[in-house]
Short mmCIF file of C-alpha atoms and ligand atoms in Angstrom, two decimals:
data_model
loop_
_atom_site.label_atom_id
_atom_site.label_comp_id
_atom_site.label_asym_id
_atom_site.label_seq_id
_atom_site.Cartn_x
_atom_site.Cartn_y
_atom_site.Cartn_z
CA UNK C 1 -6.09 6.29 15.55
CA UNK C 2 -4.72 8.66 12.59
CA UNK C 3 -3.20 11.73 13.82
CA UNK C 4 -5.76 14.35 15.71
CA UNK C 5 -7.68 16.83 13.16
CA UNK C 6 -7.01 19.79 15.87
CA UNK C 7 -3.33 19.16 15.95
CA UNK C 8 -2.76 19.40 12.26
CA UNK C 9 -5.49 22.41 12.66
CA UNK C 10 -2.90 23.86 14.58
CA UNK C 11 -0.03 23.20 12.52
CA UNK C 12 -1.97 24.73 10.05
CA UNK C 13 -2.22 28.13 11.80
CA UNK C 14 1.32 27.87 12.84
CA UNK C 15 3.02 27.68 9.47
CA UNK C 16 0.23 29.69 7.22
CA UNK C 17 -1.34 31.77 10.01
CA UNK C 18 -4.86 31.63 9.42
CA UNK C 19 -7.42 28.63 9.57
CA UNK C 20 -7.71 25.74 7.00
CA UNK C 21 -10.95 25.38 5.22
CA UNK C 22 -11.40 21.85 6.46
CA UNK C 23 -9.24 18.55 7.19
CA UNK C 24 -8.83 15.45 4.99
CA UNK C 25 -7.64 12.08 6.25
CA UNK C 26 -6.03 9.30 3.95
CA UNK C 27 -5.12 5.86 4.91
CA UNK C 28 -2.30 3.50 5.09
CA UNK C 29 -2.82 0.46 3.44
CA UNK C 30 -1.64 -3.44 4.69
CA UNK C 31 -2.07 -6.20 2.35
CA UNK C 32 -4.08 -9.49 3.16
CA UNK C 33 -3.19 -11.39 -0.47
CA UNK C 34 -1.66 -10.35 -3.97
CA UNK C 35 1.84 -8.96 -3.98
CA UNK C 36 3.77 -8.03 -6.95
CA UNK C 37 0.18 -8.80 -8.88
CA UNK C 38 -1.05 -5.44 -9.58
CA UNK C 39 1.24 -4.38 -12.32
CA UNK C 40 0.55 -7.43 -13.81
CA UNK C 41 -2.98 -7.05 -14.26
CA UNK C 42 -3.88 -9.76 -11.56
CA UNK C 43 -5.72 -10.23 -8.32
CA UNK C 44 -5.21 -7.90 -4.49
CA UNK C 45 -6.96 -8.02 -1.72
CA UNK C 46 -5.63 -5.10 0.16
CA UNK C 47 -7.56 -2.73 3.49
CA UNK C 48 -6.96 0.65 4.57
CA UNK C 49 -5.40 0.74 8.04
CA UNK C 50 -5.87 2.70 11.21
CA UNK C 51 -3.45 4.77 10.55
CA UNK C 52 -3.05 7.45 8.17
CA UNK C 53 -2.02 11.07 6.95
CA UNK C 54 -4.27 14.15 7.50
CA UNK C 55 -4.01 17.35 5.42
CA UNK C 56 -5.39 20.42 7.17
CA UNK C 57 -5.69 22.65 3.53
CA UNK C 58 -7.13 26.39 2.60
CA UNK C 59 -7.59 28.03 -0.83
CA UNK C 60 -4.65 30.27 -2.01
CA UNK C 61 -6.20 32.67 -4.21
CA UNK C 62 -2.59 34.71 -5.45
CA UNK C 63 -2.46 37.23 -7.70
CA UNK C 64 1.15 36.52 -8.62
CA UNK C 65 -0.01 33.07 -9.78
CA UNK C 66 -1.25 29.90 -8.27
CA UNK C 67 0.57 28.09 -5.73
CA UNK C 68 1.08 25.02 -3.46
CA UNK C 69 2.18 25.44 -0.43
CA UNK C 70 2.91 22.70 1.95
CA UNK C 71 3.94 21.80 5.55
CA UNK C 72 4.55 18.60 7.64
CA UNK C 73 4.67 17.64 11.40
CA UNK C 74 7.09 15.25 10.07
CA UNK C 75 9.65 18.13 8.29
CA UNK C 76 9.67 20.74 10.54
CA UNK C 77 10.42 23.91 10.15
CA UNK C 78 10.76 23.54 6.38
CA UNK C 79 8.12 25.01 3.63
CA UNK C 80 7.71 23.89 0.52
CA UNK C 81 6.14 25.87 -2.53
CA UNK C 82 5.33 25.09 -5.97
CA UNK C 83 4.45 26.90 -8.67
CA UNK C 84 1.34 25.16 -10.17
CA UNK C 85 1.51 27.39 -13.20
CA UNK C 86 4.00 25.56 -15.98
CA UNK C 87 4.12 22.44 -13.75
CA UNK C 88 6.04 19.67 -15.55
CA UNK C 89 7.59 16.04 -14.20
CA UNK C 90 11.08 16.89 -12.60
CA UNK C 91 10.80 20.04 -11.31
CA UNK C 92 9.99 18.79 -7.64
CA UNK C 93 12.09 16.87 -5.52
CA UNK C 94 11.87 15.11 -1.52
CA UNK C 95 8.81 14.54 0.14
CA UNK C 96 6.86 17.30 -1.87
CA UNK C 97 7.20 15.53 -5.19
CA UNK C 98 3.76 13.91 -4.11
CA UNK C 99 1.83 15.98 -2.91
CA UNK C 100 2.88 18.48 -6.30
CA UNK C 101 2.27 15.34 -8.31
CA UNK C 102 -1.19 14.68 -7.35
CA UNK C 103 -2.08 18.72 -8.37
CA UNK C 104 0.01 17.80 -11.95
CA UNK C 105 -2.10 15.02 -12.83
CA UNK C 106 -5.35 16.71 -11.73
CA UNK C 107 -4.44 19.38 -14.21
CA UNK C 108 -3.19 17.13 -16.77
CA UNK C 109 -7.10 15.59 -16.65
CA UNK C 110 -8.56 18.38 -16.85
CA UNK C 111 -9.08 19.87 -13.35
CA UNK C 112 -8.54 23.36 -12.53
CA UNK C 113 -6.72 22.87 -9.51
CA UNK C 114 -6.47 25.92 -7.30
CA UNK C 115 -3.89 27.70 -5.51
CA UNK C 116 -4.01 25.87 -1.88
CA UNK C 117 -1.99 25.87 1.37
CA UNK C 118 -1.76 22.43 2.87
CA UNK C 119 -0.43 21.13 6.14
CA UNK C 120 0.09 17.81 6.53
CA UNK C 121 0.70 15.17 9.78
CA UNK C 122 0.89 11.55 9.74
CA UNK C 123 0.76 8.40 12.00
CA UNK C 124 1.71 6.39 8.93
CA UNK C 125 5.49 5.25 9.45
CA UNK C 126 7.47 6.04 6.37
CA UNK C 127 9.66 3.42 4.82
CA UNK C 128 7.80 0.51 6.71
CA UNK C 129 5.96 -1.31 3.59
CA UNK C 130 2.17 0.74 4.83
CA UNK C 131 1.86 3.52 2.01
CA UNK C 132 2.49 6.55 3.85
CA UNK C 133 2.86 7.69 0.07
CA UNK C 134 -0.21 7.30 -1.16
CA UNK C 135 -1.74 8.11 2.17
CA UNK C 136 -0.04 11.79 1.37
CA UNK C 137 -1.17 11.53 -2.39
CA UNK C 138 -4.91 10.66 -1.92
CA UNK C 139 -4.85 12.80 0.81
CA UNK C 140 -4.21 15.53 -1.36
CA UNK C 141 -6.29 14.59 -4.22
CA UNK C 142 -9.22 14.57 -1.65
CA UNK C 143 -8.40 18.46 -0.52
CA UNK C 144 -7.36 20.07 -3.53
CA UNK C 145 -11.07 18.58 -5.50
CA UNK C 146 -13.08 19.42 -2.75
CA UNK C 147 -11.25 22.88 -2.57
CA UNK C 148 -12.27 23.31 -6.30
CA UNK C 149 -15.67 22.47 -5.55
CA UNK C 150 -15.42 19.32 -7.83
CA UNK C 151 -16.43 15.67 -6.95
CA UNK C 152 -14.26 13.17 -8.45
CA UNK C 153 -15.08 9.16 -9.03
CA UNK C 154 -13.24 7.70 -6.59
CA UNK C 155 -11.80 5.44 -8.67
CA UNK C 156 -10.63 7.65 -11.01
CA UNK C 157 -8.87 9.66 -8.31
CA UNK C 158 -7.28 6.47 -7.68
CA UNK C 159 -5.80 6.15 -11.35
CA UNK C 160 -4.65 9.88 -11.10
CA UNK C 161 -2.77 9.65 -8.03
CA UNK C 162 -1.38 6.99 -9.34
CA UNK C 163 -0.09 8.68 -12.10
CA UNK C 164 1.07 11.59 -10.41
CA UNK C 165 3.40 8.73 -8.59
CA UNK C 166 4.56 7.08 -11.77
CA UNK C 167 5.29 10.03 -14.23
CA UNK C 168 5.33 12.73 -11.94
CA UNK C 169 7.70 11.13 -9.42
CA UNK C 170 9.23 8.57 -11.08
CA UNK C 171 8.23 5.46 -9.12
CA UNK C 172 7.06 3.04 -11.54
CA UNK C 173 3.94 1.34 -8.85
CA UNK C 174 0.79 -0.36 -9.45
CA UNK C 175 -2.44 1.02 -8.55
CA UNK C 176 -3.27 -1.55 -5.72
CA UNK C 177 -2.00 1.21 -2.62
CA UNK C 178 -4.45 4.49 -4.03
CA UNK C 179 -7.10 2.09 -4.38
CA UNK C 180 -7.04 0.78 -0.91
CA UNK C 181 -6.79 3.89 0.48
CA UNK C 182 -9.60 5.34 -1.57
CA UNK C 183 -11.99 2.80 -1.24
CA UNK C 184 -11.53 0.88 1.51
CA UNK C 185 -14.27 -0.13 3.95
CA UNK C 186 -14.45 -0.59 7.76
CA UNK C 187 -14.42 -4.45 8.46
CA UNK C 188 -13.60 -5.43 5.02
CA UNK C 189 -10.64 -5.87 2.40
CA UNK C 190 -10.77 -4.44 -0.99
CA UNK C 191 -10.85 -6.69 -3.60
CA UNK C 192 -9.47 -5.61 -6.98
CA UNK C 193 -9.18 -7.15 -10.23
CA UNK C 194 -6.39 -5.03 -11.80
CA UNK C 195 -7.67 -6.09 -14.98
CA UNK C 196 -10.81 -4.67 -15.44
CA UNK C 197 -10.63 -2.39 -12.28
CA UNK C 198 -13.49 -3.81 -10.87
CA UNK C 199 -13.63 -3.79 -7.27
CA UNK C 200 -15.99 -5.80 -4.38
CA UNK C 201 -15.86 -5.57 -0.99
CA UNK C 202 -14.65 -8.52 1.12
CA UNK C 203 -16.12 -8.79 4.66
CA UNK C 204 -13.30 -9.47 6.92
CA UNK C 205 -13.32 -8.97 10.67
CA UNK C 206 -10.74 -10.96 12.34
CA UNK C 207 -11.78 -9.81 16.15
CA UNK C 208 -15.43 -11.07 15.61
CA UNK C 209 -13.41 -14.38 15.25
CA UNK C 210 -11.43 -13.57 18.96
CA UNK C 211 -8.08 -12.99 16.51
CA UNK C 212 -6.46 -9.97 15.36
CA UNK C 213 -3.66 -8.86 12.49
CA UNK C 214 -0.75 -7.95 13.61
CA UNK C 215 1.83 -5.81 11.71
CA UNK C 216 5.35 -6.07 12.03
CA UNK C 217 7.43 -2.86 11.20
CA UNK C 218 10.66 -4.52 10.95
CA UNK C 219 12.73 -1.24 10.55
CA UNK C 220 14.63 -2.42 8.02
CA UNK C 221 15.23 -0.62 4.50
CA UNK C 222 17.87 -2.45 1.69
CA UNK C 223 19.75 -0.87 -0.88
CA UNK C 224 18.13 -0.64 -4.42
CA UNK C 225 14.62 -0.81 -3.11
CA UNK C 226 13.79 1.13 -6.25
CA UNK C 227 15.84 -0.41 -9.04
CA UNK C 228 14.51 -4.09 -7.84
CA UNK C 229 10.52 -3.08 -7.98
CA UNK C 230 11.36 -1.66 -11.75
CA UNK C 231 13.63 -4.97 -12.59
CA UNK C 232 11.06 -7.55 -10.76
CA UNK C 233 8.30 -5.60 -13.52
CA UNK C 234 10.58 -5.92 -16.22
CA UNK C 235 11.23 -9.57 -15.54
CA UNK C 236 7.36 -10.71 -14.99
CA UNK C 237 7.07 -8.27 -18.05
CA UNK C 238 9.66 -10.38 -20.12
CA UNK C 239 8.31 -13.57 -18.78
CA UNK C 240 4.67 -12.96 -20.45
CA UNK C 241 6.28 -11.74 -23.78
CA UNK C 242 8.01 -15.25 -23.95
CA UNK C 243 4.47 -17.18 -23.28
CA UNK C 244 2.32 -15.07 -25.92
CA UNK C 245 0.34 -13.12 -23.27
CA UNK C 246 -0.76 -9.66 -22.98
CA UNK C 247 0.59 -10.27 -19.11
CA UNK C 248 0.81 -12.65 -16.36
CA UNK C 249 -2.67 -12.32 -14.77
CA UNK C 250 -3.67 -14.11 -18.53
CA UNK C 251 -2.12 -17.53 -17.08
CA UNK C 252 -4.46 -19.56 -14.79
CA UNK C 253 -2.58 -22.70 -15.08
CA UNK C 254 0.73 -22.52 -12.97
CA UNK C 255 2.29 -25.42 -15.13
CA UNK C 256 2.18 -22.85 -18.33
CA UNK C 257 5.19 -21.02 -16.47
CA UNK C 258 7.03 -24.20 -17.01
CA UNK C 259 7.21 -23.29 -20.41
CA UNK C 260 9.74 -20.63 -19.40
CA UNK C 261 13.53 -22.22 -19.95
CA UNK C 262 14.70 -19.12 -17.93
CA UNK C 263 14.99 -20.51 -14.29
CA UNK C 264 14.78 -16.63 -13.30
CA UNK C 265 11.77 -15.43 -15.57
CA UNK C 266 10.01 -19.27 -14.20
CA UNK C 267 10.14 -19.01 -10.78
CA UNK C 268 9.04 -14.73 -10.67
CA UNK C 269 6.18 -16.12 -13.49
CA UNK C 270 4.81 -18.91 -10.95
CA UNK C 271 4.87 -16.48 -7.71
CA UNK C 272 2.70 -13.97 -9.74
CA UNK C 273 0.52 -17.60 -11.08
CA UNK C 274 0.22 -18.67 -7.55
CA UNK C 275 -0.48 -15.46 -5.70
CA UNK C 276 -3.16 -14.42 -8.34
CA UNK C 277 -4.98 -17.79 -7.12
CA UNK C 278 -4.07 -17.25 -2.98
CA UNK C 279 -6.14 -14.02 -3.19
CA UNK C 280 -9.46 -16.01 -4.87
CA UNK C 281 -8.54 -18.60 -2.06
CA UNK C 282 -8.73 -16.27 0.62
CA UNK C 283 -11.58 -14.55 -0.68
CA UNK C 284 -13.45 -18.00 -1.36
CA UNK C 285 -12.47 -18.56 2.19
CA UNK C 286 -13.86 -15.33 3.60
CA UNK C 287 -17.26 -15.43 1.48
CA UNK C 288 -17.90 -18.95 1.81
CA UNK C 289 -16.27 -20.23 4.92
CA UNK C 290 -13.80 -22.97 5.33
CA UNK C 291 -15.36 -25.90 3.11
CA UNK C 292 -13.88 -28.22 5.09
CA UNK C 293 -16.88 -28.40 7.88
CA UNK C 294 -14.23 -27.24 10.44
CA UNK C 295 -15.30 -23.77 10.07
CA UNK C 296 -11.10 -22.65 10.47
CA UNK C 297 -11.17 -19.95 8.00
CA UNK C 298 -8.83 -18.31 9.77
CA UNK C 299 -6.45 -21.15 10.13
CA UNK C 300 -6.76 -21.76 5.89
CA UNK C 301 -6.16 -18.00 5.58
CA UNK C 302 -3.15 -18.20 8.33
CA UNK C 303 -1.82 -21.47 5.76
CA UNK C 304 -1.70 -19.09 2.74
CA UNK C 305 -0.20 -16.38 4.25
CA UNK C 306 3.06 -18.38 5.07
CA UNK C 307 2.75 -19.99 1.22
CA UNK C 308 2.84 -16.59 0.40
CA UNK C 309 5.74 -15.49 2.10
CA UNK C 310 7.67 -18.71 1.18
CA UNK C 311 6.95 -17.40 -2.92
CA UNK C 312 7.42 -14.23 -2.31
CA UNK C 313 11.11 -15.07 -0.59
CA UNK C 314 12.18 -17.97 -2.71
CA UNK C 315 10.06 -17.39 -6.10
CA UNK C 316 10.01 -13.94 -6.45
CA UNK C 317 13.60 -12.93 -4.23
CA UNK C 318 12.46 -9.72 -2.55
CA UNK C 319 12.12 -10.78 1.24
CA UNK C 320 14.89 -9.58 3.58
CA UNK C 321 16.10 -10.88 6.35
CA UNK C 322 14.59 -9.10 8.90
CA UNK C 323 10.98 -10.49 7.61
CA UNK C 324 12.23 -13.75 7.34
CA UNK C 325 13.05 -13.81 10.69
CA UNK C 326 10.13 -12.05 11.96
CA UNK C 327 7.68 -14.91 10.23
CA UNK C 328 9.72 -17.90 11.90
CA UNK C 329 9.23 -16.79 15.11
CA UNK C 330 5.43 -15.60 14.73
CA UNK C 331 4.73 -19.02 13.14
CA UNK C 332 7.06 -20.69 16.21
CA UNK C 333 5.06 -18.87 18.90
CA UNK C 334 1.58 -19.50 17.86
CA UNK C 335 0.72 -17.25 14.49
CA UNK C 336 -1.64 -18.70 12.31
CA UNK C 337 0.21 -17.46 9.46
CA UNK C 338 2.19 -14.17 8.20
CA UNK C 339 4.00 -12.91 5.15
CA UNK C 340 5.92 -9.37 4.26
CA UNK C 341 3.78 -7.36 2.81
CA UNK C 342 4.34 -4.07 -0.11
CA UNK C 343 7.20 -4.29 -2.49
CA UNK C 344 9.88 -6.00 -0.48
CA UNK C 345 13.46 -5.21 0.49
CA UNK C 346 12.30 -3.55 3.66
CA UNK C 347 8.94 -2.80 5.49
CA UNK C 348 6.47 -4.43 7.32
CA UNK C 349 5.21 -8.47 8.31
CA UNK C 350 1.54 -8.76 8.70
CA UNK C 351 0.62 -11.50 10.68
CA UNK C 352 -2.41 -13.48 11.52
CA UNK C 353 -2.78 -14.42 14.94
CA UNK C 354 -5.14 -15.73 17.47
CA UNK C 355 -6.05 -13.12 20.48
CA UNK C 356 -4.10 -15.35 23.32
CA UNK C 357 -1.44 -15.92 20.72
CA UNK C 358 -0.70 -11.89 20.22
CA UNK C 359 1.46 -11.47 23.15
CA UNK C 360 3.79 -14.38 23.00
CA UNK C 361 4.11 -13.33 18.98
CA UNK C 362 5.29 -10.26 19.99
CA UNK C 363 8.01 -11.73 22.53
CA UNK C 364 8.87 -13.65 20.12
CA UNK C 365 9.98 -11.62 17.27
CA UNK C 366 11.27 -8.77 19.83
CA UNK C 367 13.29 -11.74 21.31
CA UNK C 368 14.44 -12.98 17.81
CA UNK C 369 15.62 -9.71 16.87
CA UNK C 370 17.56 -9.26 19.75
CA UNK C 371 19.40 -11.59 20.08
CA UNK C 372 20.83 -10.54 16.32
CA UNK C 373 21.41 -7.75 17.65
CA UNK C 374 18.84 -5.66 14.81
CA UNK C 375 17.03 -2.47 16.28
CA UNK C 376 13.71 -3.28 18.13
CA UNK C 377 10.81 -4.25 15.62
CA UNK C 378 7.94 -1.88 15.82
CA UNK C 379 4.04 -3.96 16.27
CA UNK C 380 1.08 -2.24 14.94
CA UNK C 381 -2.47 -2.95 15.12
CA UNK C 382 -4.04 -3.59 11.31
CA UNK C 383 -7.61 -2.85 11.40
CA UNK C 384 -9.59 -2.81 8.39
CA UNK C 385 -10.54 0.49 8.50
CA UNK C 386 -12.75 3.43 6.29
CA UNK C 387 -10.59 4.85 3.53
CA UNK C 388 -10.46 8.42 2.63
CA UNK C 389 -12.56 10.88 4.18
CA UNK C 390 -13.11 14.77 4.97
CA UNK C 391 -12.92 15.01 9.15
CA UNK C 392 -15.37 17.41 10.81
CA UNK C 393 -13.80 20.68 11.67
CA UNK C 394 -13.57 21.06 15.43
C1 GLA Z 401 4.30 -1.42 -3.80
C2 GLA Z 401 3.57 -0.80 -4.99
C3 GLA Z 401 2.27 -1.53 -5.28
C4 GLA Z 401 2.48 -3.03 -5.39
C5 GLA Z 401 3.30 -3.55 -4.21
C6 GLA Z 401 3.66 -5.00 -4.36
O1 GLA Z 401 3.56 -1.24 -2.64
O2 GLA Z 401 3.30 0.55 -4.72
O3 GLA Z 401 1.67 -1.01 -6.44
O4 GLA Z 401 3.08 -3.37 -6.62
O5 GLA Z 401 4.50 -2.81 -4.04
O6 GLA Z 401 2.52 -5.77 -4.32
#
């Protein structure tokens, strides 16, 4: 999967005429544990997916001063350039905010970013909870360094995307979705102590285990997607002011939100407690096996999946219906577990099933939605997959 380096190759010629210097591909990402965690300096356990955004990109060298200047198989017909000269937060809007944000906070580090034409096509869909956005940011980050001839820390590419996202653009995220896409590994999930930054590798292969992940694109997108991410921060922000604590990830007892008299602030305070301790479970699970002597690791990490789903809709208040409907019936027809996944209010369920339980899932949830009458769900493989990488040129 990912979209074909000689098609965005040829999108390249097609809108700049000449050949790109070489292709980039960035991952989606699909989380297995840790929502709403990262921005509280707490636990994720997130893998790059299958799918992903490819940047076919050339040097610019301009006389008239240096410029970015960007296609997409997904906007046709449009072209957008950007002066990289001067470049300052609010001067780009749409879709090439991003991409223009990534080459600000190069600069602003230090990097001498160069004039660069970039074409850009995706398999990534947008608005379904999978990171097409940082998929287009890390993307970028990975052309316009290796353009410039400079290798940059992975990790620290991942903090600078990020920040091109937050200051440049204006959406206040964590720094779980860069990081998965920048440093995830085939067959495992990425974990990542947002704390300390520190990051292991999780190995996680649910096919050698006859099961699979499943991702539901539910479709759906709710009003005020943005203004509930900032005032869900705010909130867990508020709620570790009130307890003393630099932040929430500094609680490991889930009674010590009790101490919060706000029913609100108490019940956002224990999903971010709880979920912190689901993603050591899982990875205790994965590294260690089941404990139990049943060997169902899959079947423990199905059973938090659904506890996470159940905080994230009734603690934390940013399911939607859609998802909620979409883990009923995966759990009713066989799933071993599944939970919306990303920031909430719209996107994507990931769910855990067995290999003879993938098709009846699917019925299922196409069936549920149906019959409400809510436009055909979308089902999407989610393969632990390599994160971000320069494609041969063919
Ligand atoms: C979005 C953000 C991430 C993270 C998730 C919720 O995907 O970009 O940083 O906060 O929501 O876990």
């Amino acid at each position: 999967m990912s979209p074909s380096p000689s098609a965005v190759q040829e999108l390249f010629r097609s809108c700049f005429g000449d050949r790109a210097d070489g292709v980039w591909l960035a991952p989606g990402r699909a989380n297995l544990m840790g929502e709403h965690t990262d921005y509280n300096e707490g636990f994720v356990l997130p893998f790059a997916l299958g799918q992903g955004i490819v940047a076919a990109a050339a040097r610019r060298d301009d006389s008239s001063g240096r410029r970015l200047v960007l296609c997409s198989a997904q906007e046709p017909g449009s072209v957008a350039e950007v002066s990289l000269d001067g470049l300052s937060p609010g001067q780009v809007s749409g879709w090439a905010a991003y991409p223009a944000g990534v080459a600000w906070a190069l600069a602003a580090a230090g990097y001498a970013v160069p004039g660069a034409c970039v074409a850009f096509d995706s398999d990534v869909p947008a608005g379904a909870g999978l990171s097409s956005s940082a998929a287009l940011e890390c993307a970028t980050a990975l052309a316009l360094t290796e353009l410039a001839g400079v290798a940059v820390d992975r990790r620290e590419l991942a903090a600078m995307t990020r920040r091109g996202e937050n200051e440049f653009v204006g959406v206040p995220s964590g720094i779980m979705d860069q990081s998965a896409s920048l440093l995830g590994q085939r067959g495992h999930a990425l974990l990542l102590d947002c704390r300390s930054l520190e990051t292991s590798q999780v190995p996680f292969d649910p096919a050698a285990a006859a099961a699979q992940l499943l991702l539901i694109n539910t479709r759906a997108r709710h009003e005020l997607t943005a203004g509930q991410y900032g005032r869900r921060r705010a909130e867990c922000e508020q709620a570790a002011r009130l307890l003393g604590v630099p932040s929430l990830r500094y609680l490991t007892d889930v009674a010590d939100t009790d101490r919060l008299t706000d029913p609100v602030l108490r019940r956002r305070a224990r999903h971010v407690v709880t979920d912190d301790q689901r993603v050591l479970e899982v990875v205790g699970f994965l590294t260690r096996g089941s404990g139990s002597g049943s060997g169902d690791v899959l079947g423990e990490i199905g059973r938090l999946l659904t506890q996470a789903h159940v905080s994230l809709r009734d603690d934390f208040e940013v399911s939607w219906p859609e998802a909620d409907v979409a883990v009923d019936a995966a759990l009713t027809a066989g799933a071993l577990g599944a939970r919306m996944i990303g920031g909430g209010f719209g996107g994507s369920v990931l769910s855990l099933v067995r290999a003879e339980a993938a098709e009846p899932v699917r019925a299922a949830v196409a069936e549920a939605f149906g019959r409400r009458a809510w436009t055909a769900p979308e089902f999407l493989p989610a393969d632990p997959s390599d994160g971000a990488r320069r494609l041969g040129l063919q």
